[in-house]
PDB file of C-alpha atoms in Angstrom:
ATOM      1  CA  UNK A   1      18.606 -47.984 117.151  1.00 46.00           C
ATOM      2  CA  UNK A   2      18.484 -44.457 115.777  1.00 43.00           C
ATOM      3  CA  UNK A   3      20.136 -45.543 112.525  1.00 45.00           C
ATOM      4  CA  UNK A   4      17.633 -48.379 112.124  1.00 40.00           C
ATOM      5  CA  UNK A   5      14.744 -45.925 112.484  1.00 38.00           C
ATOM      6  CA  UNK A   6      16.343 -43.585 109.945  1.00 38.00           C
ATOM      7  CA  UNK A   7      16.824 -46.471 107.538  1.00 41.00           C
ATOM      8  CA  UNK A   8      13.178 -47.515 107.940  1.00 47.00           C
ATOM      9  CA  UNK A   9      11.965 -43.932 107.451  1.00 39.00           C
ATOM     10  CA  UNK A  10      14.151 -43.558 104.373  1.00 42.00           C
ATOM     11  CA  UNK A  11      12.840 -46.855 102.994  1.00 40.00           C
ATOM     12  CA  UNK A  12       9.221 -45.837 103.588  1.00 41.00           C
ATOM     13  CA  UNK A  13       9.859 -42.468 101.979  1.00 44.00           C
ATOM     14  CA  UNK A  14      11.473 -44.163  98.986  1.00 42.00           C
ATOM     15  CA  UNK A  15       8.567 -46.583  98.577  1.00 39.00           C
ATOM     16  CA  UNK A  16       6.083 -43.706  98.786  1.00 44.00           C
ATOM     17  CA  UNK A  17       8.013 -41.614  96.272  1.00 41.00           C
ATOM     18  CA  UNK A  18       8.889 -44.354  93.795  1.00 39.00           C
ATOM     19  CA  UNK A  19       5.551 -44.387  91.904  1.00 41.00           C
ATOM     20  CA  UNK A  20       6.036 -40.688  91.187  1.00 39.00           C
ATOM     21  CA  UNK A  21       9.607 -41.311  90.113  1.00 38.00           C
ATOM     22  CA  UNK A  22       8.515 -44.191  87.896  1.00 39.00           C
ATOM     23  CA  UNK A  23       5.724 -42.081  86.418  1.00 46.00           C
ATOM     24  CA  UNK A  24       8.182 -39.298  85.623  1.00 49.00           C
ATOM     25  CA  UNK A  25      10.577 -41.781  83.981  1.00 66.00           C
ATOM     26  CA  UNK A  26       7.682 -43.282  82.046  1.00 72.00           C
ATOM     27  CA  UNK A  27       6.565 -39.857  80.869  1.00 81.00           C
ATOM     28  CA  UNK A  28      10.116 -38.968  79.812  1.00 88.00           C
ATOM     29  CA  UNK A  29      10.436 -42.244  77.884  1.00 92.00           C
ATOM     30  CA  UNK A  30       7.058 -41.679  76.230  1.00 93.00           C
ATOM     31  CA  UNK A  31       8.048 -38.170  75.171  1.00 95.00           C
ATOM     32  CA  UNK A  32      11.381 -39.470  73.887  1.00 96.00           C
ATOM     33  CA  UNK A  33       9.663 -42.089  71.733  1.00 96.00           C
ATOM     34  CA  UNK A  34       7.244 -39.485  70.407  1.00 96.00           C
ATOM     35  CA  UNK A  35      10.110 -37.116  69.559  1.00 97.00           C
ATOM     36  CA  UNK A  36      11.879 -39.889  67.651  1.00 97.00           C
ATOM     37  CA  UNK A  37       8.630 -40.720  65.861  1.00 95.00           C
ATOM     38  CA  UNK A  38       8.092 -37.122  64.751  1.00 97.00           C
ATOM     39  CA  UNK A  39      11.689 -36.654  63.637  1.00 98.00           C
ATOM     40  CA  UNK A  40      11.968 -39.932  61.724  1.00 97.00           C
ATOM     41  CA  UNK A  41       8.492 -39.579  60.191  1.00 96.00           C
ATOM     42  CA  UNK A  42       9.436 -36.202  58.742  1.00 97.00           C
ATOM     43  CA  UNK A  43      12.697 -37.581  57.360  1.00 97.00           C
ATOM     44  CA  UNK A  44      10.885 -40.576  55.860  1.00 96.00           C
ATOM     45  CA  UNK A  45       8.424 -38.261  54.102  1.00 96.00           C
ATOM     46  CA  UNK A  46      11.239 -36.059  52.804  1.00 97.00           C
ATOM     47  CA  UNK A  47      13.189 -38.995  51.349  1.00 96.00           C
ATOM     48  CA  UNK A  48      10.065 -40.571  49.907  1.00 95.00           C
ATOM     49  CA  UNK A  49       9.257 -37.350  48.022  1.00 96.00           C
ATOM     50  CA  UNK A  50      12.839 -37.161  46.785  1.00 97.00           C
ATOM     51  CA  UNK A  51      12.619 -40.776  45.623  1.00 95.00           C
ATOM     52  CA  UNK A  52       9.395 -40.058  43.776  1.00 95.00           C
ATOM     53  CA  UNK A  53      10.951 -37.063  42.032  1.00 97.00           C
ATOM     54  CA  UNK A  54      14.044 -39.029  41.029  1.00 96.00           C
ATOM     55  CA  UNK A  55      11.971 -41.921  39.695  1.00 94.00           C
ATOM     56  CA  UNK A  56       9.769 -39.546  37.676  1.00 96.00           C
ATOM     57  CA  UNK A  57      12.921 -38.059  36.161  1.00 97.00           C
ATOM     58  CA  UNK A  58      14.091 -41.544  35.196  1.00 96.00           C
ATOM     59  CA  UNK A  59      16.898 -41.748  37.762  1.00 96.00           C
ATOM     60  CA  UNK A  60      16.124 -45.234  39.058  1.00 95.00           C
ATOM     61  CA  UNK A  61      19.360 -45.650  41.019  1.00 95.00           C
ATOM     62  CA  UNK A  62      18.897 -42.453  43.035  1.00 96.00           C
ATOM     63  CA  UNK A  63      15.172 -43.088  43.394  1.00 95.00           C
ATOM     64  CA  UNK A  64      15.716 -46.550  44.821  1.00 94.00           C
ATOM     65  CA  UNK A  65      18.468 -45.352  47.150  1.00 96.00           C
ATOM     66  CA  UNK A  66      16.231 -42.585  48.505  1.00 96.00           C
ATOM     67  CA  UNK A  67      13.345 -45.043  48.807  1.00 95.00           C
ATOM     68  CA  UNK A  68      15.452 -47.409  50.915  1.00 96.00           C
ATOM     69  CA  UNK A  69      16.495 -44.533  53.193  1.00 97.00           C
ATOM     70  CA  UNK A  70      12.858 -43.460  53.523  1.00 96.00           C
ATOM     71  CA  UNK A  71      11.916 -47.025  54.362  1.00 96.00           C
ATOM     72  CA  UNK A  72      14.434 -47.237  57.186  1.00 97.00           C
ATOM     73  CA  UNK A  73      13.301 -43.918  58.658  1.00 97.00           C
ATOM     74  CA  UNK A  74       9.679 -45.045  58.363  1.00 96.00           C
ATOM     75  CA  UNK A  75      10.430 -48.330  60.109  1.00 96.00           C
ATOM     76  CA  UNK A  76      12.309 -46.536  62.898  1.00 97.00           C
ATOM     77  CA  UNK A  77       9.509 -44.008  63.313  1.00 96.00           C
ATOM     78  CA  UNK A  78       6.775 -46.630  63.452  1.00 95.00           C
ATOM     79  CA  UNK A  79       8.701 -48.817  65.893  1.00 96.00           C
ATOM     80  CA  UNK A  80       9.174 -45.813  68.149  1.00 96.00           C
ATOM     81  CA  UNK A  81       5.463 -45.024  68.002  1.00 94.00           C
ATOM     82  CA  UNK A  82       4.621 -48.630  68.867  1.00 93.00           C
ATOM     83  CA  UNK A  83       6.926 -48.435  71.900  1.00 94.00           C
ATOM     84  CA  UNK A  84       5.284 -45.191  73.005  1.00 92.00           C
ATOM     85  CA  UNK A  85       1.805 -46.661  72.716  1.00 91.00           C
ATOM     86  CA  UNK A  86       2.814 -49.818  74.582  1.00 90.00           C
ATOM     87  CA  UNK A  87       4.319 -47.648  77.322  1.00 88.00           C
ATOM     88  CA  UNK A  88       0.974 -45.908  77.760  1.00 83.00           C
ATOM     89  CA  UNK A  89      -0.755 -49.276  77.983  1.00 77.00           C
ATOM     90  CA  UNK A  90      -3.018 -48.844  74.996  1.00 72.00           C
ATOM     91  CA  UNK A  91      -2.688 -51.606  72.459  1.00 71.00           C
ATOM     92  CA  UNK A  92      -5.742 -51.106  70.282  1.00 74.00           C
ATOM     93  CA  UNK A  93      -3.778 -49.312  67.554  1.00 78.00           C
ATOM     94  CA  UNK A  94      -0.845 -51.744  67.562  1.00 83.00           C
ATOM     95  CA  UNK A  95      -2.330 -53.949  64.841  1.00 82.00           C
ATOM     96  CA  UNK A  96      -2.772 -51.002  62.463  1.00 85.00           C
ATOM     97  CA  UNK A  97       0.714 -49.752  63.257  1.00 88.00           C
ATOM     98  CA  UNK A  98       2.139 -53.203  62.619  1.00 90.00           C
ATOM     99  CA  UNK A  99       0.488 -53.135  59.202  1.00 90.00           C
ATOM    100  CA  UNK A 100       2.061 -49.740  58.540  1.00 90.00           C
ATOM    101  CA  UNK A 101       5.413 -51.084  59.672  1.00 90.00           C
ATOM    102  CA  UNK A 102       5.125 -53.895  57.154  1.00 92.00           C
ATOM    103  CA  UNK A 103       4.324 -51.380  54.385  1.00 92.00           C
ATOM    104  CA  UNK A 104       7.452 -49.381  55.231  1.00 92.00           C
ATOM    105  CA  UNK A 105       9.514 -52.571  55.027  1.00 92.00           C
ATOM    106  CA  UNK A 106       7.951 -53.424  51.642  1.00 92.00           C
ATOM    107  CA  UNK A 107       8.874 -49.976  50.311  1.00 89.00           C
ATOM    108  CA  UNK A 108      12.512 -50.653  51.174  1.00 88.00           C
ATOM    109  CA  UNK A 109      12.452 -54.087  49.585  1.00 87.00           C
ATOM    110  CA  UNK A 110      10.719 -52.921  46.400  1.00 80.00           C
ATOM    111  CA  UNK A 111      13.814 -51.650  44.567  1.00 76.00           C
TER     112      UNK A 111
END
């Protein structure tokens, strides 16, 4: 009987604590997606500038290679941002982000 009461108390405690645990996990996931977005966005910008410089100098092969790398980082960054926004439950910006995602893909396919 005592073990049944302890099990019930533990279960009730777990149910009461689980929204906080889920919220913490959700916040950690959100922050993780945002960190990936920031990191990949910076890398995409860096490679895009390098591609532009190479293309201006007439080095098409290097320019296209850098552009493809920038595209992949841009796609990864945007997908991460979309996941973060969906996790927060706001979907108003998703359409604009999807458009940006398509632009990043076009950049990679251009060369």
